[in-house]
Tab-separated table of C-alpha atoms in Angstrom:
chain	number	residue	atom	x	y	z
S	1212	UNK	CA	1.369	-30.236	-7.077
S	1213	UNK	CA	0.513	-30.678	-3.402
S	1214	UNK	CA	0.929	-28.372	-0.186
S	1215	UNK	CA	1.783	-29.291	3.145
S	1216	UNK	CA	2.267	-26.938	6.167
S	1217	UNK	CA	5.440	-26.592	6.989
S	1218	UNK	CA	6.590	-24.607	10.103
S	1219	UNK	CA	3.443	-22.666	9.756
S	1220	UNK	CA	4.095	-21.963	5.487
S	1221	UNK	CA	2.578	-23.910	3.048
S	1222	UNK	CA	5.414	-25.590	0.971
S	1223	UNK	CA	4.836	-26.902	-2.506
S	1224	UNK	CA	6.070	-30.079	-3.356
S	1225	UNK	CA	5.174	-33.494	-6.209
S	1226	UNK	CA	5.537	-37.020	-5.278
S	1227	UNK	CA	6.022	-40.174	-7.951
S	1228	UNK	CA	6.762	-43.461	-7.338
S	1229	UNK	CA	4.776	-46.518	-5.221
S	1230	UNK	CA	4.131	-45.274	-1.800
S	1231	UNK	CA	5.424	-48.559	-0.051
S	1232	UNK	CA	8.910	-47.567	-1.632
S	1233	UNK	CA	12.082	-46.292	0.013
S	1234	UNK	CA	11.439	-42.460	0.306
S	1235	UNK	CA	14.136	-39.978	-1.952
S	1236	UNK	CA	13.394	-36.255	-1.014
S	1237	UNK	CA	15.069	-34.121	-3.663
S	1238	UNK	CA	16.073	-30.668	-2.488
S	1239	UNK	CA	16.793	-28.032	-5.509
S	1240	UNK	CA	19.521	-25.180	-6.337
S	1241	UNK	CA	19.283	-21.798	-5.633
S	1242	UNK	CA	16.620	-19.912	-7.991
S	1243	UNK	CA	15.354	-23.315	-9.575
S	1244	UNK	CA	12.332	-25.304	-8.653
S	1245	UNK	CA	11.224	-29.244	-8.055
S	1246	UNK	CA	11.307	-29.421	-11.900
S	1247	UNK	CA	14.664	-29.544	-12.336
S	1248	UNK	CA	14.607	-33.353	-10.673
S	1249	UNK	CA	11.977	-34.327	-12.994
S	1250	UNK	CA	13.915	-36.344	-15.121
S	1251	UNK	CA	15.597	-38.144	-12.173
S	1252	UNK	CA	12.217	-38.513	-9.698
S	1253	UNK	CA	10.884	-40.477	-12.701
S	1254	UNK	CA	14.115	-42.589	-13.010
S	1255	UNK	CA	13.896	-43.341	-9.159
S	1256	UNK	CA	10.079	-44.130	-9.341
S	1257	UNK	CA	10.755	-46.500	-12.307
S	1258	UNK	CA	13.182	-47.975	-10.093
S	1259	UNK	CA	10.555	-48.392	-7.376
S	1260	UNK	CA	11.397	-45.550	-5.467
S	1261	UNK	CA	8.925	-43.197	-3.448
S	1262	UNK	CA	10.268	-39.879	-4.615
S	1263	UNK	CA	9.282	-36.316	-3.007
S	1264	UNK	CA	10.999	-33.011	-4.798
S	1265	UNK	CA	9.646	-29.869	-3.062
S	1266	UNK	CA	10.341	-25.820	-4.124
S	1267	UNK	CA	12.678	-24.420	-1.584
S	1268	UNK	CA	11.121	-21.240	0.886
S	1269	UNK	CA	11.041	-18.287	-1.558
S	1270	UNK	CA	11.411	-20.300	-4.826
S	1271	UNK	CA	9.554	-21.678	-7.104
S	1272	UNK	CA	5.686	-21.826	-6.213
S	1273	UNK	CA	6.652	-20.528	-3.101
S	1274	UNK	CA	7.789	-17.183	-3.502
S	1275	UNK	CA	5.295	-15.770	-1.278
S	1276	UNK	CA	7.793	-16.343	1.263
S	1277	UNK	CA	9.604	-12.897	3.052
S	1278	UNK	CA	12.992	-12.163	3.513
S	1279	UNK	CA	12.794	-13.197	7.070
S	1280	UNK	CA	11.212	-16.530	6.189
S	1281	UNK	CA	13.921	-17.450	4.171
S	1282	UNK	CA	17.228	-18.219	6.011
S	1283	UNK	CA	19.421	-21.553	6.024
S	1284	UNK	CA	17.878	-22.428	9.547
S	1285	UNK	CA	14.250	-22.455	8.248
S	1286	UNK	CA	15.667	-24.222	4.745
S	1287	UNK	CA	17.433	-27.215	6.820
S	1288	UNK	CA	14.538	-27.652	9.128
S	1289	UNK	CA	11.510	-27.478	6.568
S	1290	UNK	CA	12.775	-30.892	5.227
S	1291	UNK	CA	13.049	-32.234	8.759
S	1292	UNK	CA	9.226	-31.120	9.775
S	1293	UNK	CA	7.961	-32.137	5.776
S	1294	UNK	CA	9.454	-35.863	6.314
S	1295	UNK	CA	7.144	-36.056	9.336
S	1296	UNK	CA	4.327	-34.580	8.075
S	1297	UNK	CA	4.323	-36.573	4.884
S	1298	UNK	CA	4.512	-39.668	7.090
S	1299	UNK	CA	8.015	-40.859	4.659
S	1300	UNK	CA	9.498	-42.381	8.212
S	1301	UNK	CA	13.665	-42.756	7.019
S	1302	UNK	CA	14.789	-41.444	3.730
S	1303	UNK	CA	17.565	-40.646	1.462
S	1304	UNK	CA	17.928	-37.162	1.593
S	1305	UNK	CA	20.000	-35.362	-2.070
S	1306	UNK	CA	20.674	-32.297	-2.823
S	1307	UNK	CA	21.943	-29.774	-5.656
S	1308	UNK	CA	23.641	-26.759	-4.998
S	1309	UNK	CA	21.924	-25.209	-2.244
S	1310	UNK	CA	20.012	-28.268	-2.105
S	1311	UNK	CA	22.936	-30.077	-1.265
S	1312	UNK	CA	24.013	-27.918	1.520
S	1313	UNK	CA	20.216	-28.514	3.144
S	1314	UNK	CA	21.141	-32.221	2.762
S	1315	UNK	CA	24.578	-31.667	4.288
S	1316	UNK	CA	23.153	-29.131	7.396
S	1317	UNK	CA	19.817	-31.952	7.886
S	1318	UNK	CA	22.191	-34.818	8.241
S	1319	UNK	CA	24.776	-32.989	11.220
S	1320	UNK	CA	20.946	-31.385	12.782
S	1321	UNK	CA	18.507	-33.990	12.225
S	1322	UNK	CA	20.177	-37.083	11.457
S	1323	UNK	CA	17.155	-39.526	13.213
S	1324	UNK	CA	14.992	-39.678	9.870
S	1325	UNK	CA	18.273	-40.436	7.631
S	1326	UNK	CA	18.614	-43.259	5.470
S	1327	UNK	CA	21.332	-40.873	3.870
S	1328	UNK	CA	22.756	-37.728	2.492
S	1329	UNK	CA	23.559	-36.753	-0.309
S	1330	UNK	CA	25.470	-33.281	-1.797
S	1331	UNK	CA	25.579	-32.819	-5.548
S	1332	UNK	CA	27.754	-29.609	-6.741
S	1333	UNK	CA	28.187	-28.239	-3.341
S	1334	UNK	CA	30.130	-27.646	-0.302
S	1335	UNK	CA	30.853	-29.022	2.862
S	1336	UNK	CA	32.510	-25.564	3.851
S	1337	UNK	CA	32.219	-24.114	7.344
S	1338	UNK	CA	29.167	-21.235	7.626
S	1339	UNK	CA	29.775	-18.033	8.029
S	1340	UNK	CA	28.390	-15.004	9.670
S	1341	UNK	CA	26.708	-12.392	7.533
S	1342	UNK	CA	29.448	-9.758	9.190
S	1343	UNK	CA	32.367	-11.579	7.397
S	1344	UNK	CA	30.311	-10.091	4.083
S	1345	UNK	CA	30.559	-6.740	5.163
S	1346	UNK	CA	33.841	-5.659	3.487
S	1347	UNK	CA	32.716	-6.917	0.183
């Protein structure tokens, strides 16, 4: 497992695959880790693929992170500043779960490094404030 600064945090993240290939970055569920794209990152690198599955702010190797660290702002632009700092130029972005809504919230923010997006069990749903909560 590598690091790369990210925003100022170290972010964990494992790359297979030829270097010279099309860049994948794989973006996990809530309260997983990169592991859980194992199995697929090694089908895309078989395939030729350049493959890059990181642990999300606060998750897996990077739990260090504080509550105030974590929020969907600093989850949808960690991927943004990682793609440039890894030097992957355009990629295909997917996503699981929450991963998927990163994917989803990169493409309408930072749609310049986008090959494309993809959202895998999640939701295209408009956001919503932390008051609408309240009541629950």
């Amino acid at each position: 497992m590598s690091t790369v600064d990210v925003n100022g945090t170290p972010i964990c993240y494992v790359e297979v695959g030829p270097s010279g290939g099309t860049p994948v970055l794989l973006s996990h569920s809530l309260f997983f880790d990169h592991t859980m794209f194992d199995e697929l990152a090694g089908l895309l690198a078989e395939q030729g693929y350049r493959v890059v599955s990181y642990d999300q702010r606060g998750q897996g190797a990077n739990l260090a992170a504080t509550r105030d660290e974590v929020s969907m702002d600093a989850l949808t632009d960690d991927p943004a500043t990682r793609i440039g700092a890894l030097g992957l130029g355009r990629v295909h972005v997917v996503g699981n779960s929450l991963g998927g809504f990163v994917a989803l919230r990169l493409a309408a923010r930072h749609p310049g490094p986008l090959i494309s997006a993809a959202a895998i069990g999640s939701s295209a749903e408009e956001e919503h404030s932390l008051a609408a909560f309240a009541p629950l």
